[in-house]
CSV table of N, CA, C and O in Angstrom, one decimal:
chain,number,residue,atom,x,y,z
H,1,UNK,N,9.2,92.4,-5.8
H,1,UNK,CA,8.0,92.9,-6.4
H,1,UNK,C,7.4,91.9,-7.4
H,1,UNK,O,8.2,91.4,-8.2
H,2,UNK,N,6.2,91.6,-7.3
H,2,UNK,CA,5.6,90.6,-8.2
H,2,UNK,C,5.6,91.0,-9.7
H,2,UNK,O,5.6,92.2,-10.0
H,3,UNK,N,5.6,90.1,-10.6
H,3,UNK,CA,5.5,90.4,-12.0
H,3,UNK,C,4.1,90.4,-12.4
H,3,UNK,O,3.5,89.3,-12.6
H,4,UNK,N,3.5,91.6,-12.6
H,4,UNK,CA,2.1,91.7,-12.9
H,4,UNK,C,1.9,91.5,-14.4
H,4,UNK,O,0.7,91.3,-14.9
H,5,UNK,N,2.9,91.5,-15.2
H,5,UNK,CA,2.8,91.4,-16.7
H,5,UNK,C,2.6,90.0,-17.2
H,5,UNK,O,2.3,89.9,-18.4
H,6,UNK,N,2.7,89.0,-16.4
H,6,UNK,CA,2.6,87.6,-16.8
H,6,UNK,C,1.1,87.1,-17.0
H,6,UNK,O,0.9,86.0,-17.5
H,7,UNK,N,0.2,87.9,-16.6
H,7,UNK,CA,-1.2,87.5,-16.6
H,7,UNK,C,-2.0,87.9,-17.9
H,7,UNK,O,-1.6,88.9,-18.6
H,8,UNK,N,-3.0,87.2,-18.2
H,8,UNK,CA,-3.9,87.5,-19.3
H,8,UNK,C,-4.5,88.9,-19.1
H,8,UNK,O,-4.8,89.3,-17.9
H,9,UNK,N,-4.5,89.7,-20.1
H,9,UNK,CA,-5.0,91.1,-20.0
H,9,UNK,C,-6.4,91.2,-20.4
H,9,UNK,O,-6.9,90.4,-21.2
H,10,UNK,N,-7.1,92.2,-19.8
H,10,UNK,CA,-8.5,92.4,-20.2
H,10,UNK,C,-8.5,93.3,-21.4
H,10,UNK,O,-8.1,94.5,-21.4
H,11,UNK,N,-8.9,92.7,-22.5
H,11,UNK,CA,-8.9,93.4,-23.8
H,11,UNK,C,-10.2,94.2,-24.1
H,11,UNK,O,-10.3,95.0,-24.9
H,12,UNK,N,-11.2,93.9,-23.2
H,12,UNK,CA,-12.5,94.6,-23.2
H,12,UNK,C,-12.8,94.9,-21.8
H,12,UNK,O,-12.4,94.1,-20.9
H,13,UNK,N,-13.4,96.0,-21.5
H,13,UNK,CA,-13.7,96.4,-20.1
H,13,UNK,C,-14.5,95.2,-19.4
H,13,UNK,O,-14.2,95.0,-18.2
H,14,UNK,N,-15.3,94.6,-20.1
H,14,UNK,CA,-16.1,93.5,-19.5
H,14,UNK,C,-15.3,92.3,-19.1
H,14,UNK,O,-15.7,91.5,-18.2
H,15,UNK,N,-14.1,92.2,-19.6
H,15,UNK,CA,-13.2,91.0,-19.2
H,15,UNK,C,-12.7,91.1,-17.8
H,15,UNK,O,-12.4,90.1,-17.1
H,16,UNK,N,-12.7,92.3,-17.2
H,16,UNK,CA,-12.1,92.5,-15.9
H,16,UNK,C,-12.9,91.7,-14.8
H,16,UNK,O,-12.3,91.0,-14.0
H,17,UNK,N,-14.2,91.7,-14.9
H,17,UNK,CA,-15.0,91.0,-13.9
H,17,UNK,C,-14.8,89.5,-14.0
H,17,UNK,O,-14.6,88.8,-13.0
H,18,UNK,N,-14.7,88.9,-15.2
H,18,UNK,CA,-14.4,87.5,-15.4
H,18,UNK,C,-13.1,87.2,-14.8
H,18,UNK,O,-12.9,86.2,-14.1
H,19,UNK,N,-12.1,88.0,-15.2
H,19,UNK,CA,-10.7,87.7,-14.7
H,19,UNK,C,-10.6,87.8,-13.2
H,19,UNK,O,-9.9,87.0,-12.5
H,20,UNK,N,-11.3,88.8,-12.6
H,20,UNK,CA,-11.4,88.9,-11.1
H,20,UNK,C,-11.9,87.7,-10.5
H,20,UNK,O,-11.3,87.1,-9.5
H,21,UNK,N,-13.0,87.2,-11.0
H,21,UNK,CA,-13.7,86.0,-10.4
H,21,UNK,C,-12.7,84.8,-10.5
H,21,UNK,O,-12.5,84.0,-9.5
H,22,UNK,N,-12.2,84.6,-11.7
H,22,UNK,CA,-11.3,83.4,-11.9
H,22,UNK,C,-10.1,83.5,-10.9
H,22,UNK,O,-9.7,82.5,-10.3
H,23,UNK,N,-9.4,84.6,-10.8
H,23,UNK,CA,-8.2,84.8,-10.0
H,23,UNK,C,-8.5,84.7,-8.5
H,23,UNK,O,-7.8,84.1,-7.8
H,24,UNK,N,-9.6,85.3,-8.1
H,24,UNK,CA,-10.0,85.3,-6.7
H,24,UNK,C,-10.3,83.9,-6.3
H,24,UNK,O,-9.9,83.4,-5.2
H,25,UNK,N,-11.1,83.1,-7.1
H,25,UNK,CA,-11.4,81.8,-6.7
H,25,UNK,C,-10.2,80.8,-6.8
H,25,UNK,O,-10.2,79.8,-6.1
H,26,UNK,N,-9.1,81.2,-7.5
H,26,UNK,CA,-7.9,80.5,-7.5
H,26,UNK,C,-7.0,80.9,-6.3
H,26,UNK,O,-5.9,80.3,-6.1
H,27,UNK,N,-7.4,81.9,-5.5
H,27,UNK,CA,-6.6,82.4,-4.4
H,27,UNK,C,-5.4,83.2,-4.8
H,27,UNK,O,-4.4,83.3,-4.1
H,28,UNK,N,-5.5,83.8,-6.0
H,28,UNK,CA,-4.3,84.5,-6.6
H,28,UNK,C,-4.4,86.0,-6.4
H,28,UNK,O,-4.9,86.7,-7.3
H,29,UNK,N,-3.9,86.5,-5.3
H,29,UNK,CA,-3.9,87.9,-4.9
H,29,UNK,C,-3.1,88.7,-5.9
H,29,UNK,O,-3.5,89.8,-6.3
H,30,UNK,N,-2.0,88.2,-6.4
H,30,UNK,CA,-1.2,88.9,-7.3
H,30,UNK,C,-1.9,89.1,-8.6
H,30,UNK,O,-1.9,90.1,-9.3
H,31,UNK,N,-2.6,88.0,-9.0
H,31,UNK,CA,-3.4,88.1,-10.3
H,31,UNK,C,-4.5,89.1,-10.2
H,31,UNK,O,-4.8,89.8,-11.1
H,32,UNK,N,-5.2,89.2,-9.0
H,32,UNK,CA,-6.2,90.2,-8.8
H,32,UNK,C,-5.6,91.6,-8.9
H,32,UNK,O,-6.1,92.4,-9.6
H,33,UNK,N,-4.5,91.8,-8.2
H,33,UNK,CA,-3.8,93.1,-8.2
H,33,UNK,C,-3.4,93.5,-9.6
H,33,UNK,O,-3.3,94.7,-9.9
H,34,UNK,N,-3.1,92.5,-10.5
H,34,UNK,CA,-2.7,92.8,-11.8
H,34,UNK,C,-3.8,93.4,-12.6
H,34,UNK,O,-3.6,94.0,-13.7
H,35,UNK,N,-5.0,93.4,-12.1
H,35,UNK,CA,-6.2,94.0,-12.8
H,35,UNK,C,-6.3,95.5,-12.5
H,35,UNK,O,-7.2,96.2,-13.0
H,36,UNK,N,-5.4,96.0,-11.7
H,36,UNK,CA,-5.4,97.4,-11.2
H,36,UNK,C,-4.2,98.2,-11.7
H,36,UNK,O,-3.1,97.7,-11.9
H,37,UNK,N,-4.4,99.5,-12.0
H,37,UNK,CA,-3.3,100.4,-12.3
H,37,UNK,C,-2.4,100.6,-11.1
H,37,UNK,O,-2.9,100.3,-10.0
H,38,UNK,N,-1.2,101.0,-11.3
H,38,UNK,CA,-0.2,101.2,-10.3
H,38,UNK,C,-0.7,102.0,-9.1
H,38,UNK,O,-0.5,101.7,-7.9
H,39,UNK,N,-1.5,103.1,-9.4
H,39,UNK,CA,-2.0,104.0,-8.3
H,39,UNK,C,-3.5,103.9,-8.2
H,39,UNK,O,-4.1,104.9,-7.8
H,40,UNK,N,-4.1,102.8,-8.4
H,40,UNK,CA,-5.5,102.6,-8.3
H,40,UNK,C,-6.0,102.8,-6.9
H,40,UNK,O,-5.2,102.7,-6.0
H,41,UNK,N,-7.3,103.1,-6.8
H,41,UNK,CA,-7.9,103.3,-5.5
H,41,UNK,C,-9.1,102.3,-5.4
H,41,UNK,O,-10.0,102.3,-6.3
H,42,UNK,N,-9.1,101.5,-4.3
H,42,UNK,CA,-10.1,100.5,-4.0
H,42,UNK,C,-10.9,101.0,-2.8
H,42,UNK,O,-10.2,101.2,-1.8
H,43,UNK,N,-12.2,101.2,-2.9
H,43,UNK,CA,-13.0,101.6,-1.8
H,43,UNK,C,-13.3,100.4,-0.9
H,43,UNK,O,-14.4,99.9,-0.8
H,44,UNK,N,-12.3,99.9,-0.2
H,44,UNK,CA,-12.4,98.7,0.6
H,44,UNK,C,-11.2,98.7,1.6
H,44,UNK,O,-10.1,99.1,1.1
H,45,UNK,N,-11.3,98.3,2.8
H,45,UNK,CA,-12.5,97.8,3.5
H,45,UNK,C,-13.6,98.8,3.6
H,45,UNK,O,-13.4,100.0,3.4
H,46,UNK,N,-14.8,98.4,4.0
H,46,UNK,CA,-16.0,99.3,4.1
H,46,UNK,C,-15.6,100.5,4.9
H,46,UNK,O,-15.1,100.4,6.0
H,47,UNK,N,-15.9,101.7,4.3
H,47,UNK,CA,-15.7,102.9,5.0
H,47,UNK,C,-14.2,103.4,4.8
H,47,UNK,O,-13.9,104.5,5.3
H,48,UNK,N,-13.4,102.6,4.1
H,48,UNK,CA,-12.0,103.0,4.0
H,48,UNK,C,-11.6,102.9,2.5
H,48,UNK,O,-12.4,102.7,1.6
H,49,UNK,N,-10.3,103.1,2.3
H,49,UNK,CA,-9.7,103.0,0.9
H,49,UNK,C,-8.4,102.3,1.0
H,49,UNK,O,-7.7,102.4,2.0
H,50,UNK,N,-8.1,101.6,-0.1
H,50,UNK,CA,-6.8,101.0,-0.2
H,50,UNK,C,-6.2,101.6,-1.5
H,50,UNK,O,-6.9,101.5,-2.6
H,51,UNK,N,-5.0,102.2,-1.4
H,51,UNK,CA,-4.5,102.9,-2.5
H,51,UNK,C,-3.2,102.3,-3.0
H,51,UNK,O,-2.3,102.0,-2.2
H,52,UNK,N,-3.1,102.0,-4.3
H,52,UNK,CA,-1.9,101.5,-4.9
H,52,UNK,C,-2.0,100.0,-5.1
H,52,UNK,O,-2.6,99.2,-4.3
H,53,UNK,N,-1.4,99.5,-6.2
H,53,UNK,CA,-1.5,98.1,-6.6
H,53,UNK,C,-0.9,97.2,-5.5
H,53,UNK,O,-1.4,96.1,-5.2
H,54,UNK,N,0.2,97.6,-4.9
H,54,UNK,CA,0.9,96.7,-3.9
H,54,UNK,C,0.0,96.6,-2.7
H,54,UNK,O,-0.2,95.5,-2.1
H,55,UNK,N,-0.6,97.7,-2.2
H,55,UNK,CA,-1.5,97.7,-1.1
H,55,UNK,C,-2.7,96.9,-1.4
H,55,UNK,O,-3.2,96.1,-0.5
H,56,UNK,N,-3.2,97.0,-2.6
H,56,UNK,CA,-4.4,96.2,-3.0
H,56,UNK,C,-4.0,94.7,-3.0
H,56,UNK,O,-4.8,93.8,-2.6
H,57,UNK,N,-2.8,94.3,-3.5
H,57,UNK,CA,-2.4,92.9,-3.5
H,57,UNK,C,-2.3,92.4,-2.0
H,57,UNK,O,-2.8,91.3,-1.7
H,58,UNK,N,-1.8,93.2,-1.1
H,58,UNK,CA,-1.7,92.8,0.3
H,58,UNK,C,-3.1,92.6,0.9
H,58,UNK,O,-3.3,91.7,1.7
H,59,UNK,N,-4.0,93.5,0.6
H,59,UNK,CA,-5.4,93.4,1.1
H,59,UNK,C,-6.0,92.1,0.6
H,59,UNK,O,-6.6,91.3,1.3
H,60,UNK,N,-5.8,91.8,-0.7
H,60,UNK,CA,-6.4,90.6,-1.3
H,60,UNK,C,-5.8,89.3,-0.8
H,60,UNK,O,-6.4,88.3,-0.7
H,61,UNK,N,-4.5,89.4,-0.4
H,61,UNK,CA,-3.9,88.2,0.2
H,61,UNK,C,-4.6,87.9,1.5
H,61,UNK,O,-4.9,86.7,1.8
H,62,UNK,N,-5.0,88.9,2.3
H,62,UNK,CA,-5.7,88.7,3.5
H,62,UNK,C,-7.1,88.2,3.3
H,62,UNK,O,-7.6,87.2,3.9
H,63,UNK,N,-7.8,88.8,2.3
H,63,UNK,CA,-9.2,88.4,2.0
H,63,UNK,C,-9.2,87.0,1.5
H,63,UNK,O,-10.1,86.2,1.9
H,64,UNK,N,-8.3,86.7,0.6
H,64,UNK,CA,-8.4,85.4,-0.1
H,64,UNK,C,-7.9,84.3,0.8
H,64,UNK,O,-8.1,83.1,0.5
H,65,UNK,N,-7.2,84.6,1.9
H,65,UNK,CA,-6.7,83.5,2.8
H,65,UNK,C,-7.9,82.8,3.4
H,65,UNK,O,-7.8,81.6,3.7
H,66,UNK,N,-9.1,83.4,3.5
H,66,UNK,CA,-10.3,82.8,4.0
H,66,UNK,C,-11.0,81.9,2.9
H,66,UNK,O,-12.0,81.3,3.2
H,67,UNK,N,-10.4,81.9,1.7
H,67,UNK,CA,-11.0,81.2,0.6
H,67,UNK,C,-12.4,81.4,0.3
H,67,UNK,O,-13.2,80.5,0.2
H,68,UNK,N,-12.8,82.7,0.2
H,68,UNK,CA,-14.2,83.1,-0.2
H,68,UNK,C,-14.4,82.6,-1.6
H,68,UNK,O,-13.5,82.4,-2.4
H,69,UNK,N,-15.7,82.3,-2.0
H,69,UNK,CA,-16.1,81.9,-3.3
H,69,UNK,C,-16.8,83.0,-4.0
H,69,UNK,O,-17.8,83.5,-3.4
H,70,UNK,N,-16.4,83.4,-5.2
H,70,UNK,CA,-17.0,84.5,-5.9
H,70,UNK,C,-17.8,83.9,-7.1
H,70,UNK,O,-17.3,82.9,-7.7
H,71,UNK,N,-18.9,84.4,-7.4
H,71,UNK,CA,-19.8,84.0,-8.5
H,71,UNK,C,-19.8,85.0,-9.5
H,71,UNK,O,-19.8,86.2,-9.2
H,72,UNK,N,-19.8,84.7,-10.8
H,72,UNK,CA,-19.9,85.7,-11.9
H,72,UNK,C,-21.3,86.4,-11.7
H,72,UNK,O,-22.3,85.8,-11.3
H,73,UNK,N,-21.2,87.7,-11.9
H,73,UNK,CA,-22.4,88.6,-11.8
H,73,UNK,C,-22.7,89.2,-13.2
H,73,UNK,O,-21.8,89.5,-14.0
H,74,UNK,N,-24.0,89.4,-13.4
H,74,UNK,CA,-24.4,89.9,-14.7
H,74,UNK,C,-24.0,91.4,-14.8
H,74,UNK,O,-24.3,92.2,-13.9
H,75,UNK,N,-23.3,91.8,-15.9
H,75,UNK,CA,-22.9,93.1,-16.0
H,75,UNK,C,-24.0,94.1,-16.5
H,75,UNK,O,-24.9,93.6,-17.2
H,76,UNK,N,-24.0,95.3,-16.0
H,76,UNK,CA,-24.8,96.3,-16.5
H,76,UNK,C,-24.1,96.9,-17.8
H,76,UNK,O,-22.9,96.6,-18.0
H,77,UNK,N,-24.8,97.6,-18.7
H,77,UNK,CA,-24.1,98.1,-19.9
H,77,UNK,C,-22.9,98.9,-19.5
H,77,UNK,O,-23.0,99.8,-18.7
H,78,UNK,N,-21.8,98.7,-20.2
H,78,UNK,CA,-20.6,99.5,-20.1
H,78,UNK,C,-20.7,100.8,-20.7
H,78,UNK,O,-21.2,100.9,-21.9
H,79,UNK,N,-20.2,101.8,-20.1
H,79,UNK,CA,-20.1,103.2,-20.7
H,79,UNK,C,-18.7,103.5,-21.0
H,79,UNK,O,-17.8,103.3,-20.1
H,80,UNK,N,-18.4,103.9,-22.2
H,80,UNK,CA,-17.0,104.2,-22.6
H,80,UNK,C,-17.0,105.6,-23.2
H,80,UNK,O,-17.8,106.0,-24.0
H,81,UNK,N,-16.0,106.3,-22.8
H,81,UNK,CA,-15.7,107.7,-23.3
H,81,UNK,C,-14.2,107.7,-23.5
H,81,UNK,O,-13.4,107.8,-22.6
H,82,UNK,N,-13.8,107.6,-24.8
H,82,UNK,CA,-12.4,107.6,-25.1
H,82,UNK,C,-11.7,106.4,-24.5
H,82,UNK,O,-12.0,105.3,-24.7
H,83,UNK,N,-10.7,106.7,-23.6
H,83,UNK,CA,-9.9,105.7,-22.9
H,83,UNK,C,-10.4,105.4,-21.5
H,83,UNK,O,-9.7,104.8,-20.7
H,84,UNK,N,-11.6,105.9,-21.1
H,84,UNK,CA,-12.2,105.7,-19.8
H,84,UNK,C,-13.5,104.9,-20.0
H,84,UNK,O,-14.3,105.1,-20.9
H,85,UNK,N,-13.7,103.9,-19.1
H,85,UNK,CA,-14.9,103.1,-19.1
H,85,UNK,C,-15.4,103.0,-17.7
H,85,UNK,O,-14.7,102.9,-16.7
H,86,UNK,N,-16.8,102.8,-17.6
H,86,UNK,CA,-17.4,102.6,-16.4
H,86,UNK,C,-18.1,101.2,-16.5
H,86,UNK,O,-19.0,101.1,-17.4
H,87,UNK,N,-17.8,100.3,-15.6
H,87,UNK,CA,-18.4,99.0,-15.6
H,87,UNK,C,-19.1,98.8,-14.3
H,87,UNK,O,-18.7,99.4,-13.3
H,88,UNK,N,-20.2,98.0,-14.3
H,88,UNK,CA,-20.9,97.8,-13.0
H,88,UNK,C,-21.6,96.4,-13.1
H,88,UNK,O,-21.9,96.0,-14.2
H,89,UNK,N,-21.9,95.9,-12.0
H,89,UNK,CA,-22.7,94.6,-11.9
H,89,UNK,C,-23.6,94.8,-10.7
H,89,UNK,O,-23.3,95.5,-9.7
H,90,UNK,N,-24.7,94.0,-10.7
H,90,UNK,CA,-25.6,93.9,-9.6
H,90,UNK,C,-25.0,92.8,-8.7
H,90,UNK,O,-24.8,91.7,-9.2
H,91,UNK,N,-24.8,93.1,-7.4
H,91,UNK,CA,-24.1,92.2,-6.5
H,91,UNK,C,-25.1,91.0,-6.2
H,91,UNK,O,-26.2,91.3,-5.8
H,92,UNK,N,-24.6,89.8,-6.2
H,92,UNK,CA,-25.4,88.7,-5.8
H,92,UNK,C,-25.3,88.4,-4.3
H,92,UNK,O,-26.0,87.7,-3.7
H,93,UNK,N,-24.4,89.1,-3.6
H,93,UNK,CA,-24.1,88.9,-2.2
H,93,UNK,C,-24.8,89.9,-1.2
H,93,UNK,O,-24.4,90.0,-0.1
H,94,UNK,N,-25.7,90.7,-1.8
H,94,UNK,CA,-26.4,91.7,-1.0
H,94,UNK,C,-25.6,93.0,-0.8
H,94,UNK,O,-26.0,93.9,0.0
H,95,UNK,N,-24.5,93.2,-1.5
H,95,UNK,CA,-23.7,94.4,-1.4
H,95,UNK,C,-24.2,95.5,-2.3
H,95,UNK,O,-23.5,96.5,-2.5
H,96,UNK,N,-25.4,95.4,-2.8
H,96,UNK,CA,-26.0,96.5,-3.6
H,96,UNK,C,-25.5,96.3,-5.1
H,96,UNK,O,-26.0,95.4,-5.8
H,97,UNK,N,-24.6,97.1,-5.5
H,97,UNK,CA,-24.0,97.0,-6.8
H,97,UNK,C,-22.5,97.2,-6.7
H,97,UNK,O,-22.0,97.5,-5.6
H,98,UNK,N,-21.8,97.0,-7.7
H,98,UNK,CA,-20.3,97.2,-7.8
H,98,UNK,C,-20.1,98.0,-9.0
H,98,UNK,O,-20.7,97.9,-10.0
H,99,UNK,N,-19.1,98.9,-8.9
H,99,UNK,CA,-18.8,99.8,-10.0
H,99,UNK,C,-17.3,100.0,-10.1
H,99,UNK,O,-16.6,100.1,-9.1
H,100,UNK,N,-16.8,100.1,-11.3
H,100,UNK,CA,-15.4,100.3,-11.5
H,100,UNK,C,-15.2,101.3,-12.7
H,100,UNK,O,-15.9,101.2,-13.7
H,101,UNK,N,-14.2,102.2,-12.5
H,101,UNK,CA,-13.7,103.0,-13.6
H,101,UNK,C,-12.4,102.4,-14.1
H,101,UNK,O,-11.5,102.1,-13.3
H,102,UNK,N,-12.4,102.2,-15.4
H,102,UNK,CA,-11.2,101.5,-16.0
H,102,UNK,C,-10.6,102.5,-17.0
H,102,UNK,O,-11.3,103.4,-17.5
H,103,UNK,N,-9.3,102.3,-17.2
H,103,UNK,CA,-8.6,103.1,-18.2
H,103,UNK,C,-7.9,102.2,-19.2
H,103,UNK,O,-7.3,101.2,-18.8
H,104,UNK,N,-8.1,102.6,-20.5
H,104,UNK,CA,-7.4,101.8,-21.6
H,104,UNK,C,-5.9,102.1,-21.5
H,104,UNK,O,-5.5,103.3,-21.3
H,105,UNK,N,-5.1,101.1,-21.5
H,105,UNK,CA,-3.6,101.2,-21.4
H,105,UNK,C,-3.0,101.3,-22.8
H,105,UNK,O,-3.7,101.1,-23.8
H,106,UNK,N,-1.8,101.7,-22.9
H,106,UNK,CA,-1.2,101.9,-24.3
H,106,UNK,C,-1.2,100.7,-25.2
H,106,UNK,O,-1.3,100.8,-26.4
H,107,UNK,N,-1.2,99.5,-24.6
H,107,UNK,CA,-1.3,98.3,-25.4
H,107,UNK,C,-2.7,97.9,-25.8
H,107,UNK,O,-2.9,96.8,-26.4
H,108,UNK,N,-3.7,98.7,-25.4
H,108,UNK,CA,-5.1,98.4,-25.7
H,108,UNK,C,-5.9,97.7,-24.7
H,108,UNK,O,-7.1,97.5,-24.7
H,109,UNK,N,-5.2,97.2,-23.6
H,109,UNK,CA,-5.8,96.5,-22.6
H,109,UNK,C,-6.5,97.5,-21.6
H,109,UNK,O,-6.2,98.7,-21.7
H,110,UNK,N,-7.3,97.0,-20.6
H,110,UNK,CA,-8.0,97.8,-19.7
H,110,UNK,C,-7.5,97.4,-18.3
H,110,UNK,O,-7.4,96.2,-18.0
H,111,UNK,N,-7.4,98.4,-17.4
H,111,UNK,CA,-7.1,98.2,-16.0
H,111,UNK,C,-8.0,99.0,-15.1
H,111,UNK,O,-8.4,100.1,-15.5
H,112,UNK,N,-8.3,98.6,-13.9
H,112,UNK,CA,-9.1,99.3,-13.0
H,112,UNK,C,-8.3,100.5,-12.4
H,112,UNK,O,-7.2,100.4,-12.0
H,113,UNK,N,-9.0,101.7,-12.4
H,113,UNK,CA,-8.4,102.9,-11.9
H,113,UNK,C,-9.1,103.2,-10.5
H,113,UNK,O,-8.5,103.5,-9.5
H,114,UNK,N,-10.4,103.0,-10.5
H,114,UNK,CA,-11.2,103.2,-9.3
H,114,UNK,C,-12.1,102.0,-9.2
H,114,UNK,O,-12.7,101.5,-10.1
H,115,UNK,N,-12.3,101.5,-7.9
H,115,UNK,CA,-13.1,100.3,-7.7
H,115,UNK,C,-13.9,100.5,-6.5
H,115,UNK,O,-13.4,100.7,-5.4
H,116,UNK,N,-15.3,100.4,-6.6
H,116,UNK,CA,-16.2,100.5,-5.5
H,116,UNK,C,-16.9,99.1,-5.5
H,116,UNK,O,-17.9,99.0,-6.2
H,117,UNK,N,-16.5,98.2,-4.7
H,117,UNK,CA,-17.1,96.8,-4.7
H,117,UNK,C,-18.4,96.7,-4.0
H,117,UNK,O,-19.1,95.7,-4.1
H,118,UNK,N,-18.8,97.8,-3.3
H,118,UNK,CA,-20.2,97.7,-2.7
H,118,UNK,C,-20.7,99.1,-2.4
H,118,UNK,O,-19.9,100.1,-2.3
H,119,UNK,N,-22.0,99.3,-2.4
H,119,UNK,CA,-22.6,100.6,-2.2
H,119,UNK,C,-23.4,100.6,-0.9
H,119,UNK,O,-24.3,101.5,-0.8
H,120,UNK,N,-23.2,99.8,0.0
H,120,UNK,CA,-23.9,99.8,1.3
H,120,UNK,C,-23.2,100.8,2.2
H,120,UNK,O,-22.0,101.1,2.1
H,121,UNK,N,-24.0,101.4,3.1
H,121,UNK,CA,-23.5,102.3,4.1
H,121,UNK,C,-22.7,101.6,5.1
H,121,UNK,O,-23.1,100.5,5.5
H,122,UNK,N,-21.5,102.0,5.4
H,122,UNK,CA,-20.7,101.3,6.4
H,122,UNK,C,-21.4,101.4,7.8
H,122,UNK,O,-22.0,102.4,8.1
H,123,UNK,N,-21.3,100.3,8.6
H,123,UNK,CA,-21.9,100.4,9.9
H,123,UNK,C,-20.9,101.0,10.8
H,123,UNK,O,-19.7,100.8,10.7
H,124,UNK,N,-21.4,101.8,11.7
H,124,UNK,CA,-20.5,102.6,12.6
H,124,UNK,C,-20.7,102.1,14.0
H,124,UNK,O,-21.6,101.7,14.5
């Protein structure tokens, strides 16, 4: 089992996107998975879901094997209610928008609980 605790933590909800881009571009699937809660849900691949940090890590290993390049995207204003935050960006790659629900952890850091990386209708 990978050690997810060795990575820089997102101390503000907005840090998640920056850390995602840095780790993805470095090909670090474990680092990407470290941004998610243990039982997080990722709405990917299109039309499906990936549930749990380990499954998310395995998915990102496959995606990052192709060495895609991610660009920072401008965030929309973050909404925070207590220990829950909603973050979103306008996608530069034509995927519409991206949205994530984050939860503040006991140490004050933030992790993704729900992640919808695109809002396009899946093709059938």
